[in-house]
CSV table of C-alpha atoms and ligand atoms in Angstrom, one decimal:
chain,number,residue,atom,x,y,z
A,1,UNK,CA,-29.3,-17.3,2.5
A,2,UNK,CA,-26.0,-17.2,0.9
A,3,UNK,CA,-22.7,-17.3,2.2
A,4,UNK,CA,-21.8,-14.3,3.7
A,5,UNK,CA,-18.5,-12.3,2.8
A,6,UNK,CA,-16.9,-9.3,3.7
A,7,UNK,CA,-17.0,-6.3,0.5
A,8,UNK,CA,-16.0,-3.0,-0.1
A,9,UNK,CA,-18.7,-0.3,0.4
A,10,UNK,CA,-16.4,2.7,0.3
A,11,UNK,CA,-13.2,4.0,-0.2
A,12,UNK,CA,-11.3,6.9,0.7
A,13,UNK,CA,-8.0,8.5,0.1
A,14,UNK,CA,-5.7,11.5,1.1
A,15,UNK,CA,-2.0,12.9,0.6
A,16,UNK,CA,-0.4,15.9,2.0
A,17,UNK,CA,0.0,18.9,-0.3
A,18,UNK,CA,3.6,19.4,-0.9
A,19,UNK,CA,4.8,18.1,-4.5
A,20,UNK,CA,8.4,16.9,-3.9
A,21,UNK,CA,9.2,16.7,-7.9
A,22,UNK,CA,12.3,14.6,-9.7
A,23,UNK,CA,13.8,18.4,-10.3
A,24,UNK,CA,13.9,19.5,-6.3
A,25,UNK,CA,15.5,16.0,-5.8
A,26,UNK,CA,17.8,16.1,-8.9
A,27,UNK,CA,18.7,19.5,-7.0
A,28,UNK,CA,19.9,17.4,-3.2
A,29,UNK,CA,21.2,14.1,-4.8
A,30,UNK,CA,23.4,13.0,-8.0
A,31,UNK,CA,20.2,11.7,-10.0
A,32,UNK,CA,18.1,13.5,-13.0
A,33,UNK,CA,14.3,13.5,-14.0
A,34,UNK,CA,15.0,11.3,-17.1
A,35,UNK,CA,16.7,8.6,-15.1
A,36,UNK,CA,14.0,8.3,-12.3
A,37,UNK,CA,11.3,8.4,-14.7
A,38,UNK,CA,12.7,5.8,-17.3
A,39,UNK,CA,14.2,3.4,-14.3
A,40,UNK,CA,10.8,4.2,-11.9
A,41,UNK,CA,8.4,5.5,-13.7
A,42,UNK,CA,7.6,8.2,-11.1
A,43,UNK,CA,7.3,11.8,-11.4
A,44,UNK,CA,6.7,13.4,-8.3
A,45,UNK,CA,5.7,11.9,-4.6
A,46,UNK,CA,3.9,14.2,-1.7
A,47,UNK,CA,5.3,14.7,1.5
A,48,UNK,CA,3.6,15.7,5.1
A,49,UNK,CA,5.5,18.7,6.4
A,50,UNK,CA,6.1,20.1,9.5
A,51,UNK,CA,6.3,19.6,13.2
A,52,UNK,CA,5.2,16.6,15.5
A,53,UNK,CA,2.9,15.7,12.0
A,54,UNK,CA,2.8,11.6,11.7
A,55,UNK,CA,0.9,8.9,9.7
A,56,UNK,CA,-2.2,9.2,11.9
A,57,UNK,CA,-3.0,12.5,10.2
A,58,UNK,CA,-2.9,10.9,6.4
A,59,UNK,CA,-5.0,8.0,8.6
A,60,UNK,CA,-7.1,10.4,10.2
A,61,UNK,CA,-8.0,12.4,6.7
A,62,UNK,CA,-8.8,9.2,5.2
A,63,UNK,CA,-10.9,7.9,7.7
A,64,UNK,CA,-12.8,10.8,8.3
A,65,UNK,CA,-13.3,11.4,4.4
A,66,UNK,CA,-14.6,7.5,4.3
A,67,UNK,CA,-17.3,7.9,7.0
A,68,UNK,CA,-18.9,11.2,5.7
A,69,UNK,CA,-18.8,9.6,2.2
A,70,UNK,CA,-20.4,6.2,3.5
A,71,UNK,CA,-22.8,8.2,6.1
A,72,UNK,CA,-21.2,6.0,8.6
A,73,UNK,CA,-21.8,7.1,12.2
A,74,UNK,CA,-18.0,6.0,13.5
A,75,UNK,CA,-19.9,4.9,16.9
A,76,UNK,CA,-21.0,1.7,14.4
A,77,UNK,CA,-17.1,0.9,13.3
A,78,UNK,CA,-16.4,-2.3,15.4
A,79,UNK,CA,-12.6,-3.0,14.6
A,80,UNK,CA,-10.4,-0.5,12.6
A,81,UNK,CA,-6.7,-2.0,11.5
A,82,UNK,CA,-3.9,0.2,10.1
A,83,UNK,CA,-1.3,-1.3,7.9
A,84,UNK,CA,1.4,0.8,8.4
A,85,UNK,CA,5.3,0.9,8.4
A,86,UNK,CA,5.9,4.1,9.9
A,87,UNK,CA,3.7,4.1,12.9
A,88,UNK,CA,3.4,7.5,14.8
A,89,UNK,CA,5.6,6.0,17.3
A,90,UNK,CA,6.2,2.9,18.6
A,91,UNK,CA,3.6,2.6,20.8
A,92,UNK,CA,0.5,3.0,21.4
A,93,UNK,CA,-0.4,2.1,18.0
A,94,UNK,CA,-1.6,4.4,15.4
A,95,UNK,CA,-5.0,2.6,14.6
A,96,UNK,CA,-5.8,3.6,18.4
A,97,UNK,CA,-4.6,7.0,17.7
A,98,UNK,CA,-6.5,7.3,14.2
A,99,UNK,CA,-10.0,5.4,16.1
A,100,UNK,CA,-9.7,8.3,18.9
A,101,UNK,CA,-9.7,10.8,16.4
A,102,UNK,CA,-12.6,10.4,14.4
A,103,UNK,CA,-14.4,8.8,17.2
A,104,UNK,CA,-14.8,5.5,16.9
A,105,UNK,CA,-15.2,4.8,20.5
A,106,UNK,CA,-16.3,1.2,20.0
A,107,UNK,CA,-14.0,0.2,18.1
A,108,UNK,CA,-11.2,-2.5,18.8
A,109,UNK,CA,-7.9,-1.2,16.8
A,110,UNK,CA,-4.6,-2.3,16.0
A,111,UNK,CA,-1.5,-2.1,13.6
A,112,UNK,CA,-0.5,-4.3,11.0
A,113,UNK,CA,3.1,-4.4,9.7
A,114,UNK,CA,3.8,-6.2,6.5
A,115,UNK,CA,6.0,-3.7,4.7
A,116,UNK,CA,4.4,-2.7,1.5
A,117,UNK,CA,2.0,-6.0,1.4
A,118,UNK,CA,0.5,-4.6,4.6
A,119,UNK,CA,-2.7,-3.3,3.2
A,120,UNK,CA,-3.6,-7.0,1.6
A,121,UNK,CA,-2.5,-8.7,4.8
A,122,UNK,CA,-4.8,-6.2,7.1
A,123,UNK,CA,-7.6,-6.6,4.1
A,124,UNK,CA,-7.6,-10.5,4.5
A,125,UNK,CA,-7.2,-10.1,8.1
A,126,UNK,CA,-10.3,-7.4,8.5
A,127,UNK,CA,-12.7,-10.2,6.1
A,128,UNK,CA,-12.3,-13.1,8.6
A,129,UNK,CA,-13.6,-11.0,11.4
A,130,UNK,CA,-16.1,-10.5,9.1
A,131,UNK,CA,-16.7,-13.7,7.3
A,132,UNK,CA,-16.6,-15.3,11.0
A,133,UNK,CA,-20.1,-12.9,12.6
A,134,UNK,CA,-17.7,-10.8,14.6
A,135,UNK,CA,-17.8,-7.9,13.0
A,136,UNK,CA,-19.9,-5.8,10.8
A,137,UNK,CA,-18.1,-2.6,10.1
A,138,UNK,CA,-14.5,-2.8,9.6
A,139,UNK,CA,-12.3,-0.3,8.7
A,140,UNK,CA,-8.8,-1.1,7.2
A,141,UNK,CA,-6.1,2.2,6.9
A,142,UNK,CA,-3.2,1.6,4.4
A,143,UNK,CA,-1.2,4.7,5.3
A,144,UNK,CA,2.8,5.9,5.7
A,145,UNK,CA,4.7,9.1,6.0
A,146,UNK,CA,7.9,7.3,4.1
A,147,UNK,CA,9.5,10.7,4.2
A,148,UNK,CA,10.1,9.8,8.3
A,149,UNK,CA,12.6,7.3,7.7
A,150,UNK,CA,14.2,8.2,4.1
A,151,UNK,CA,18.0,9.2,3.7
A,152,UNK,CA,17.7,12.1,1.4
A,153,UNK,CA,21.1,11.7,0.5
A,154,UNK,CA,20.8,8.5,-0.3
A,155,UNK,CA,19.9,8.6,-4.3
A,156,UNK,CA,19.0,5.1,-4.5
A,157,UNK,CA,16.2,5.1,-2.3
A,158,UNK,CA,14.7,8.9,-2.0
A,159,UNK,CA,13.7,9.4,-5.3
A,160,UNK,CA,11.0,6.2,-4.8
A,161,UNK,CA,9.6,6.6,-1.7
A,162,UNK,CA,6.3,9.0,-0.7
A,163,UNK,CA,3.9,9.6,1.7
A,164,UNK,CA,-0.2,9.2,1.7
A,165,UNK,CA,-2.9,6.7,1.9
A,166,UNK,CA,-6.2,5.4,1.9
A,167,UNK,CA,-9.1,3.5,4.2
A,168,UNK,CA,-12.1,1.1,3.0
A,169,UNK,CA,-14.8,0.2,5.0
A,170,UNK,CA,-15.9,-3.7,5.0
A,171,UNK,CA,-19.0,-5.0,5.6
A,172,UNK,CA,-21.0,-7.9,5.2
A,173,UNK,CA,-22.9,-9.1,1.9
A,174,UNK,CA,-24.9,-12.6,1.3
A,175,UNK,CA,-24.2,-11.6,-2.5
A,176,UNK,CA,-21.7,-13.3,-5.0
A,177,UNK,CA,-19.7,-10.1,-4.2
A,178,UNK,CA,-16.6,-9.2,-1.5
A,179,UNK,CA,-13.2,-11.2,-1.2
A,180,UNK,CA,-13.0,-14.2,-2.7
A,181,UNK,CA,-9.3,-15.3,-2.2
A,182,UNK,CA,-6.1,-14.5,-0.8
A,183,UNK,CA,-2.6,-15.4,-1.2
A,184,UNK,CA,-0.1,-14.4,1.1
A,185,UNK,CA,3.3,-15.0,1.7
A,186,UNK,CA,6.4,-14.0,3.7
A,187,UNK,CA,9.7,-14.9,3.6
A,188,UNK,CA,12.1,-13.3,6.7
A,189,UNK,CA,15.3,-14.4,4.8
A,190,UNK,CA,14.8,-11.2,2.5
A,191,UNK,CA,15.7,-9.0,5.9
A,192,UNK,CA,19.1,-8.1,4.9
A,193,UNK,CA,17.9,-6.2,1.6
A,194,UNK,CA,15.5,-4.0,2.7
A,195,UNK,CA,15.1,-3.3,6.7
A,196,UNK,CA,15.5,0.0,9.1
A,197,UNK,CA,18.8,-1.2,11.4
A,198,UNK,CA,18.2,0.9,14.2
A,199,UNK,CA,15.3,2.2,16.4
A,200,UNK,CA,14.4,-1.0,17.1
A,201,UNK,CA,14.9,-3.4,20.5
A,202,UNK,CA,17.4,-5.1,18.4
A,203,UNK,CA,19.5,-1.6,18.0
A,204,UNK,CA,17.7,1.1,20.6
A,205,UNK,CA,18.2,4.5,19.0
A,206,UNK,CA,21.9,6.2,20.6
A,207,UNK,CA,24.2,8.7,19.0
A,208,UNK,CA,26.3,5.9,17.2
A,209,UNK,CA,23.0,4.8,15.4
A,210,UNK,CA,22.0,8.6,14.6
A,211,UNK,CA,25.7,9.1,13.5
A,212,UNK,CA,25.8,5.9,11.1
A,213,UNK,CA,21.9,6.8,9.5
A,214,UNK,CA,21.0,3.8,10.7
A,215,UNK,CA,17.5,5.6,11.2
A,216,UNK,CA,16.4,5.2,7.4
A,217,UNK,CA,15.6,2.6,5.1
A,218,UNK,CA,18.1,0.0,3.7
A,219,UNK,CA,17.3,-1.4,0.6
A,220,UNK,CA,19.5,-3.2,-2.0
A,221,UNK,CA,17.2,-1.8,-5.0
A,222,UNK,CA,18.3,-4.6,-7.6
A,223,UNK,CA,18.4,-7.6,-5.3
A,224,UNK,CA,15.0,-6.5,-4.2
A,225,UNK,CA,13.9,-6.0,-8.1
A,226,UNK,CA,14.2,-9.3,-8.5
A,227,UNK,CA,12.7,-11.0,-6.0
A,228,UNK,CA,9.7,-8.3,-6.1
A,229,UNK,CA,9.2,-9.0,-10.3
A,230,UNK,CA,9.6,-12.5,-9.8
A,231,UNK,CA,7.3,-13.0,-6.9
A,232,UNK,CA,4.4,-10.5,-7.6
A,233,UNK,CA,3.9,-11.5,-11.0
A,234,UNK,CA,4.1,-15.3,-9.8
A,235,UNK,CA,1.2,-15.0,-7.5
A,236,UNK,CA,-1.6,-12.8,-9.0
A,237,UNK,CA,-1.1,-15.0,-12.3
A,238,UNK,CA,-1.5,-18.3,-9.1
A,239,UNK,CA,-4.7,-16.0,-7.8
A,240,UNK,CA,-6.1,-16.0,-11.1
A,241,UNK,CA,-5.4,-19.8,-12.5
A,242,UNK,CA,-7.0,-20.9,-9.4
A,243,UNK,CA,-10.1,-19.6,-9.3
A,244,UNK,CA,-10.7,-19.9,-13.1
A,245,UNK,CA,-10.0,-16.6,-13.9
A,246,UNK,CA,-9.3,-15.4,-17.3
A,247,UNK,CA,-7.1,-12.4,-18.8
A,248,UNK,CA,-10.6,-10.9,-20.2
A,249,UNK,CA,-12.5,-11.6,-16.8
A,250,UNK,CA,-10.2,-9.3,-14.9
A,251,UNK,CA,-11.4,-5.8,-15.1
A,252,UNK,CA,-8.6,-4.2,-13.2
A,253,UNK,CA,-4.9,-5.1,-11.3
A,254,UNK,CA,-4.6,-3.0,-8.8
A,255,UNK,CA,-1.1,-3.5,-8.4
A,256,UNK,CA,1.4,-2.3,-5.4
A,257,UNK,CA,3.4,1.1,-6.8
A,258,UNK,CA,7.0,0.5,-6.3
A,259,UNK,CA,8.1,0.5,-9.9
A,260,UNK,CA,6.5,1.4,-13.1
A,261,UNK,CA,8.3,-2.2,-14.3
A,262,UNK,CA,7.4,-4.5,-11.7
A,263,UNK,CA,3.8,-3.6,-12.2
A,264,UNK,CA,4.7,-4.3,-16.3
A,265,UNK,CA,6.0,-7.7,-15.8
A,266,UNK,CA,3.0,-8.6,-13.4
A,267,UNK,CA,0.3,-7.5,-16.3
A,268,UNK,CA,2.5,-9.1,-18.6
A,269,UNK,CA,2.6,-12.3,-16.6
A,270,UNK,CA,-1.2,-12.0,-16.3
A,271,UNK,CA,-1.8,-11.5,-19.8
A,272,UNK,CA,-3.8,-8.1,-19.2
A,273,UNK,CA,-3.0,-5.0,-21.2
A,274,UNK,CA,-2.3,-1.9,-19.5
A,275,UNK,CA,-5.2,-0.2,-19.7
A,276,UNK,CA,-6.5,-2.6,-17.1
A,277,UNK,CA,-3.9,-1.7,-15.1
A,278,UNK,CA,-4.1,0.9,-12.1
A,279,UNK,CA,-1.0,3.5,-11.8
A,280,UNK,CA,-0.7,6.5,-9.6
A,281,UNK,CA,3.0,5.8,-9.6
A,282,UNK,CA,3.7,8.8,-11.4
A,283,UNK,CA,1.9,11.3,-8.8
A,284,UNK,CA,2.6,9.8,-5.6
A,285,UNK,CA,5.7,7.8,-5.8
A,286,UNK,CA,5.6,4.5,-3.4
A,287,UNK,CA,3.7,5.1,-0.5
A,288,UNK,CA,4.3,1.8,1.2
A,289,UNK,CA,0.7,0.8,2.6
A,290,UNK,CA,-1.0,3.5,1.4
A,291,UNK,CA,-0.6,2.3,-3.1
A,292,UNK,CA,-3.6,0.4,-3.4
A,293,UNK,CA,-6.1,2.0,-1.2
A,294,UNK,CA,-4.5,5.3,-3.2
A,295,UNK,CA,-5.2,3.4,-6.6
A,296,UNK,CA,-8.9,2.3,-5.4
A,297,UNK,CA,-9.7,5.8,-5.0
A,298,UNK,CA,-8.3,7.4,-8.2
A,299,UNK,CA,-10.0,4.9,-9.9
A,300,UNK,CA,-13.1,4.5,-8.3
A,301,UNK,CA,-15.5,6.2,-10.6
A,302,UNK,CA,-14.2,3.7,-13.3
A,303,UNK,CA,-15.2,0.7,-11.4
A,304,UNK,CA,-19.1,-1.5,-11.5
A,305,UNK,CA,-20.6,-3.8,-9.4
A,306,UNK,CA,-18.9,-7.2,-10.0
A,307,UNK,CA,-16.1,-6.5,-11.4
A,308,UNK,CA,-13.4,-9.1,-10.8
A,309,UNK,CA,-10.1,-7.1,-9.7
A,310,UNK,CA,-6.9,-9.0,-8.8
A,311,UNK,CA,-4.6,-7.1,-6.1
A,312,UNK,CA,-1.5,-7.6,-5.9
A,313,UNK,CA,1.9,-6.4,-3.9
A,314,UNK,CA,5.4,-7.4,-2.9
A,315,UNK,CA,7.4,-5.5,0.3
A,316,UNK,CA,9.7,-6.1,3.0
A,317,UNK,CA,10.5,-8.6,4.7
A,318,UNK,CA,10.4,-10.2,2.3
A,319,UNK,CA,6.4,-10.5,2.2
A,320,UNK,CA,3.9,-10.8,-0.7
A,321,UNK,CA,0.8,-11.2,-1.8
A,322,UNK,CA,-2.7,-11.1,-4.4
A,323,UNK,CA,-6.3,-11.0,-3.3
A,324,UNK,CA,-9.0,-11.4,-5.6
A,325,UNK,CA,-12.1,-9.1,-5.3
A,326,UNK,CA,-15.6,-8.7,-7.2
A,327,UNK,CA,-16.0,-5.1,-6.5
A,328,UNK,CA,-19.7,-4.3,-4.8
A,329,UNK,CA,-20.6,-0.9,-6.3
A,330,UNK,CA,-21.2,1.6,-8.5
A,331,UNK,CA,-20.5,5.1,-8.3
A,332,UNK,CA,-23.5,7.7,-9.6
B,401,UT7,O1,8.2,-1.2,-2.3
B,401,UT7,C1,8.6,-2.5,-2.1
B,401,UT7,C2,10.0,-2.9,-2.2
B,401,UT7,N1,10.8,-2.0,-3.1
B,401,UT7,C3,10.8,-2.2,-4.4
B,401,UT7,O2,10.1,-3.0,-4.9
B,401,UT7,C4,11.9,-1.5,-5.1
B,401,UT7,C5,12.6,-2.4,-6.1
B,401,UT7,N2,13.8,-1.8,-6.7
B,401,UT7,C6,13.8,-0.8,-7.6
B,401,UT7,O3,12.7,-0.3,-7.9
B,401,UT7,C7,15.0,-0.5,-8.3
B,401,UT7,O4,16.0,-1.4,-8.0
B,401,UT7,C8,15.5,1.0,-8.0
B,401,UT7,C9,14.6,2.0,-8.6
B,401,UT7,C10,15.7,1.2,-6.5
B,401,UT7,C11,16.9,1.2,-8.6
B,401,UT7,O5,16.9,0.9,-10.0
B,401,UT7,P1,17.8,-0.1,-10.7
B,401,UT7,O6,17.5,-0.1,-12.2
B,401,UT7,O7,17.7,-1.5,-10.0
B,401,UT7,O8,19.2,0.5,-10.5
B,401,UT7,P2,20.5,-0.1,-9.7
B,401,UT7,O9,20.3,-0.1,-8.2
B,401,UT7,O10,20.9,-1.5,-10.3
B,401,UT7,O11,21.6,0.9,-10.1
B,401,UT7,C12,22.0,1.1,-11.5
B,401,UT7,C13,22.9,2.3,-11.6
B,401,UT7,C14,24.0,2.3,-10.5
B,401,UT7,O12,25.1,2.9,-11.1
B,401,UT7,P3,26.4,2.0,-11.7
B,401,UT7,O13,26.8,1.2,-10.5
B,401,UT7,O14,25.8,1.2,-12.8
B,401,UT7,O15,27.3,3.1,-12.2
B,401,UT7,C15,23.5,3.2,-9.5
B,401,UT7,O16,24.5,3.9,-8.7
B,401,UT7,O17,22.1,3.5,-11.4
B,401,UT7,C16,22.7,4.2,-10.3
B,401,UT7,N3,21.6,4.9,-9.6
B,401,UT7,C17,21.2,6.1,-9.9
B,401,UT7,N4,21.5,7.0,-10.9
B,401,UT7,C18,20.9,8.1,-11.0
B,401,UT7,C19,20.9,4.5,-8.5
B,401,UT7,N5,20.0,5.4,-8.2
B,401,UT7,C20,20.1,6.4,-9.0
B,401,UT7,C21,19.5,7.6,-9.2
B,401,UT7,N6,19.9,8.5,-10.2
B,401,UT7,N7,18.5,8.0,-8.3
């Protein structure tokens, strides 16, 4: 018997219907299609409208869209985690929320919160319960409603952000398939460049906070450029020297959608041309945790059993990270 690891046997995505496009935001801030587009490489991003509607419903869609594709009964799921950034609330968390929902009764879930590196940090989290006989179905949700906690008068930030996501199901394989290596990182000093001031225990939510918009995203684009291109680039070209891999071996990066150019300099880096790279960017803007499982879905008909795929993503706080992946399946 081989050595047992934990693979992708389905994927699933979902984003809400309403197309926020660069001209309905050229009309609320100072920016312009051709600016957003050159500097971005986005075109339009989704957004979940309407009353008391939170990330558990893009998790929910995706979840439930995953088990009917998979003909998984959800009674079988034993641990679902959701990487998120935007939880429902604060607590309970919204893996419990999205488990009640599509009734995964036995299931043991929690949230994850690595800003946008949170769906590779819940994916290598999900594979040791896995890899260690704990589990056997494992569900991980990469999913955000951005759109909660965006200034949209704040041109610097609104015209990147989206919402939407995705969910995988893991299970076990004794074949030369599944994860094959992860490396993360995190590094708190980046807090002061991108981080949500209030509604927190350090700054509870009061008038004063509503009245500064402390209540939406901080981020000091440039500063965080840098680190992000530097850093993302550095460690799926570190995933792929260590375990031998070539620039022809690699059938796909499936790279974290923040910015048309930091996914450019990490292919570059890598050596790969960019018709082995996946990009959504365009449609659905940065979705936070929900880019790659969004990616693994647009491109899922493209992929074959054994391909070698390098992922790869860089997000608040600061955290980072690649996995490496031969992908399980084919789809008919
Ligand atoms: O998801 C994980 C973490 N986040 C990221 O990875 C995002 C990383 N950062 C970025 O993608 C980019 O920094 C941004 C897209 C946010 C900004 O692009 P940039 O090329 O770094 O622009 P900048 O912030 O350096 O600003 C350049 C100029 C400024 O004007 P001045 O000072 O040169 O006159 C900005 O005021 O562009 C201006 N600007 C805009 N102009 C038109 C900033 N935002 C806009 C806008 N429309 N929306």
């Amino acid at each position: 018997m081989g050595t047992t690891t934990a693979v992708i046997t389905g994927v699933h995505a979902w984003v809400p219907d309403y197309v926020l496009t660069n001209a309905e935001l050229a009309s609320m801030v100072d920016t312009s299609d051709e600016w957003i587009t050159t500097r971005t490489g986005i075109k339009e991003r989704r957004i979940l409208k309407g009353e008391d509607q939170g990330t558990s419903v893009i998790g929910i869609e995706a979840v439930k869209g995953l088990l009917a594709k998979t003909a998984t009964d959800p009674a079988e799921i034993d641990l679902l985690i959701c990487a998120t950034t935007t939880p429902d609330m604060l607590f309970p968390a919204t893996g419990n929320i999205i488990a009640n929902a599509v009734g995964a009764a036995n299931a043991f879930s929690y949230d994850l919160q690595a800003g946008c590196s949170g769906f590779l940090f819940a994916l290598t989290t999900a594979a040791q319960f896995i890899v260690a006989g704990h589990c056997r179905k494992v569900v991980v949700v990469g999913a955000d409603k951005m759109s909660a906690i965006i200034d949209y008068q704040d041109r610097a930030t609104c015209i990147i952000f989206g919402d939407g996501g995705g969910a995988v199901l893991l299970e076990p394989s004794e074949e030369d398939l599944g994860l094959r290596d992860a490396l993360l990182r995190s590094d708190g000093s980046g807090e002061p460049y991108l981080h949500m001031k209030a509604g927190g225990s350090r700054r509870p939510p009061s008038l004063a906070t509503i009245e500064a918009r402390e209540h939406y995203v901080h981020q000091e684009g440039s500063t965080v450029f840098k680190f992000a291109v530097k850093n993302m680039a550095q460690v799926a070209y570190e995933i792929m020297d260590r375990n031998g891999l070539k620039a022809e071996d690699v059938a796909f990066l499936v790279p974290h959608q923040a910015n048309k150019r930091i996914i450019d300099a990490t292919a570059e880096k890598m050596g790969i041309g960019p018709e082995k790279v996946m990009l959504n960017i365009h449609k659905y803007g940065n979705t936070t945790s929900g880019t790659i499982p969004l990616c693994l879905h647009d491109y899922e008909k493209q992929l074959r059993q054994g391909d070698h795929l390098v992922l790869a993503a860089f997000g608040a706080g600061f955290t980072w990270g690649a996995v490496y992946l031969r992908w399980a399946y084919d789809v008919n």
